[in-house]
Amino acid sequence: MTGKLPERRSYTSSDVYQNYLYVFGGQDLKEGTYNSVWRINLKVILDGGNTSWDFVKTSGQCTPKPLSHHNGFIANECFYNYGGIHSGDSNSNVYILNLKTNEWTIL
């Protein structure tokens, strides 16, 4: 493994799309909650190669607030994230990350 690693975190959402594992959000008990997206190429790992985590630079007018304890799944080239907790409050929004454009929208 080379390069920068994502911040340590738990209570994330994750799923696989086109050989990449995507991870969104989560919480570190000391550092707080995150709204970043990271990905890693699983095919390279399975083939015995060396890879690194990629920070996914996202955009959009509806970037999610930092979330933990949420759920997510990938369908139709989009990473859907819903529920969870933001600053101690429940989140009722569904955030959608288009994995082709890396742009967030809200449902």
mmCIF file of C-alpha atoms in Angstrom:
data_model
loop_
_atom_site.group_PDB
_atom_site.id
_atom_site.type_symbol
_atom_site.label_atom_id
_atom_site.label_comp_id
_atom_site.label_asym_id
_atom_site.label_seq_id
_atom_site.Cartn_x
_atom_site.Cartn_y
_atom_site.Cartn_z
ATOM 1 C CA MET A 1 0.000 0.000 0.000
ATOM 2 C CA THR A 2 1.367 3.387 -0.967
ATOM 3 C CA GLY A 3 0.217 6.990 -0.592
ATOM 4 C CA LYS A 4 -2.047 8.688 1.875
ATOM 5 C CA LEU A 5 -4.515 6.629 3.886
ATOM 6 C CA PRO A 6 -8.047 7.717 4.793
ATOM 7 C CA GLU A 7 -8.584 8.942 8.324
ATOM 8 C CA ARG A 8 -9.452 6.101 10.688
ATOM 9 C CA ARG A 9 -13.206 5.750 11.011
ATOM 10 C CA SER A 10 -16.083 3.464 11.876
ATOM 11 C CA TYR A 11 -19.827 3.581 11.157
ATOM 12 C CA THR A 12 -19.253 4.246 7.433
ATOM 13 C CA SER A 13 -21.152 3.207 4.345
ATOM 14 C CA SER A 14 -19.322 1.279 1.648
ATOM 15 C CA ASP A 15 -19.961 -0.641 -1.551
ATOM 16 C CA VAL A 16 -18.126 -1.833 -4.650
ATOM 17 C CA TYR A 17 -18.411 -0.317 -8.138
ATOM 18 C CA GLN A 18 -16.268 -1.264 -11.143
ATOM 19 C CA ASN A 19 -13.599 -2.982 -9.010
ATOM 20 C CA TYR A 20 -13.370 -0.053 -6.558
ATOM 21 C CA LEU A 21 -14.411 -0.139 -2.921
ATOM 22 C CA TYR A 22 -16.020 3.223 -2.071
ATOM 23 C CA VAL A 23 -16.224 4.427 1.544
ATOM 24 C CA PHE A 24 -18.251 7.435 2.668
ATOM 25 C CA GLY A 25 -18.492 9.257 5.977
ATOM 26 C CA GLY A 26 -18.054 7.630 9.336
ATOM 27 C CA GLN A 27 -16.839 8.663 12.728
ATOM 28 C CA ASP A 28 -13.641 8.724 14.730
ATOM 29 C CA LEU A 29 -14.324 9.070 18.451
ATOM 30 C CA LYS A 30 -11.469 11.548 18.891
ATOM 31 C CA GLU A 31 -11.612 13.465 15.594
ATOM 32 C CA GLY A 32 -15.345 13.579 14.917
ATOM 33 C CA THR A 33 -17.522 12.736 11.926
ATOM 34 C CA TYR A 34 -16.550 12.842 8.235
ATOM 35 C CA ASN A 35 -18.253 13.532 4.904
ATOM 36 C CA SER A 36 -15.349 12.514 2.685
ATOM 37 C CA VAL A 37 -15.318 9.774 0.058
ATOM 38 C CA TRP A 38 -12.370 7.431 -0.528
ATOM 39 C CA ARG A 39 -11.877 4.521 -2.905
ATOM 40 C CA ILE A 40 -9.391 1.716 -3.488
ATOM 41 C CA ASN A 41 -8.938 -0.606 -6.472
ATOM 42 C CA LEU A 42 -9.729 -4.119 -5.260
ATOM 43 C CA LYS A 43 -8.711 -5.816 -8.519
ATOM 44 C CA VAL A 44 -5.121 -4.622 -8.128
ATOM 45 C CA ILE A 45 -5.057 -6.006 -4.577
ATOM 46 C CA LEU A 46 -6.551 -9.348 -5.631
ATOM 47 C CA ASP A 47 -4.036 -9.605 -8.466
ATOM 48 C CA GLY A 48 -1.207 -9.140 -5.942
ATOM 49 C CA GLY A 49 -0.296 -5.634 -7.041
ATOM 50 C CA ASN A 50 0.435 -2.509 -5.064
ATOM 51 C CA THR A 51 -2.227 0.177 -4.894
ATOM 52 C CA SER A 52 -3.219 3.187 -2.840
ATOM 53 C CA TRP A 53 -6.349 4.816 -1.529
ATOM 54 C CA ASP A 54 -7.738 7.675 -3.641
ATOM 55 C CA PHE A 55 -9.483 10.666 -2.101
ATOM 56 C CA VAL A 56 -12.552 11.306 -4.266
ATOM 57 C CA LYS A 57 -12.948 15.049 -4.873
ATOM 58 C CA THR A 58 -16.682 15.691 -4.998
ATOM 59 C CA SER A 59 -18.783 18.718 -5.884
ATOM 60 C CA GLY A 60 -22.404 19.768 -5.957
ATOM 61 C CA GLN A 61 -24.765 22.105 -4.161
ATOM 62 C CA CYS A 62 -25.989 19.310 -1.877
ATOM 63 C CA THR A 63 -22.804 17.967 -0.312
ATOM 64 C CA PRO A 64 -23.778 15.885 2.720
ATOM 65 C CA LYS A 65 -23.017 17.032 6.209
ATOM 66 C CA PRO A 66 -20.637 14.753 8.090
ATOM 67 C CA LEU A 67 -22.532 11.517 8.788
ATOM 68 C CA SER A 68 -22.097 8.351 10.807
ATOM 69 C CA HIS A 69 -24.320 5.321 11.424
ATOM 70 C CA HIS A 70 -25.868 5.742 7.969
ATOM 71 C CA ASN A 71 -26.561 3.209 5.227
ATOM 72 C CA GLY A 72 -25.471 3.252 1.630
ATOM 73 C CA PHE A 73 -25.575 1.266 -1.569
ATOM 74 C CA ILE A 74 -24.532 1.660 -5.193
ATOM 75 C CA ALA A 75 -27.027 1.348 -8.049
ATOM 76 C CA ASN A 76 -27.174 2.807 -11.558
ATOM 77 C CA GLU A 77 -23.719 4.434 -11.256
ATOM 78 C CA CYS A 78 -24.758 6.297 -8.077
ATOM 79 C CA PHE A 79 -23.786 5.902 -4.415
ATOM 80 C CA TYR A 80 -26.940 6.428 -2.315
ATOM 81 C CA ASN A 81 -26.500 7.350 1.366
ATOM 82 C CA TYR A 82 -29.386 7.749 3.760
ATOM 83 C CA GLY A 83 -30.194 7.991 7.442
ATOM 84 C CA GLY A 84 -27.537 8.191 10.080
ATOM 85 C CA ILE A 85 -26.519 10.816 12.584
ATOM 86 C CA HIS A 86 -25.135 14.330 12.135
ATOM 87 C CA SER A 87 -23.999 16.198 15.274
ATOM 88 C CA GLY A 88 -26.240 14.030 17.438
ATOM 89 C CA ASP A 89 -29.344 14.581 15.282
ATOM 90 C CA SER A 90 -31.013 12.085 12.967
ATOM 91 C CA ASN A 91 -30.548 12.600 9.239
ATOM 92 C CA SER A 92 -33.627 12.055 7.066
ATOM 93 C CA ASN A 93 -32.014 13.062 3.760
ATOM 94 C CA VAL A 94 -30.962 10.771 0.929
ATOM 95 C CA TYR A 95 -27.698 11.949 -0.627
ATOM 96 C CA ILE A 96 -26.732 10.649 -4.061
ATOM 97 C CA LEU A 97 -23.181 10.716 -5.424
ATOM 98 C CA ASN A 98 -22.981 10.249 -9.192
ATOM 99 C CA LEU A 99 -19.868 8.087 -9.596
ATOM 100 C CA LYS A 100 -19.275 9.275 -13.179
ATOM 101 C CA THR A 101 -19.245 13.007 -12.343
ATOM 102 C CA ASN A 102 -18.542 12.861 -8.562
ATOM 103 C CA GLU A 103 -21.370 15.329 -8.041
ATOM 104 C CA TRP A 104 -23.723 15.169 -5.060
ATOM 105 C CA THR A 105 -27.479 15.660 -5.280
ATOM 106 C CA ILE A 106 -30.215 15.200 -2.709
ATOM 107 C CA LEU A 107 -33.404 13.235 -3.180
#
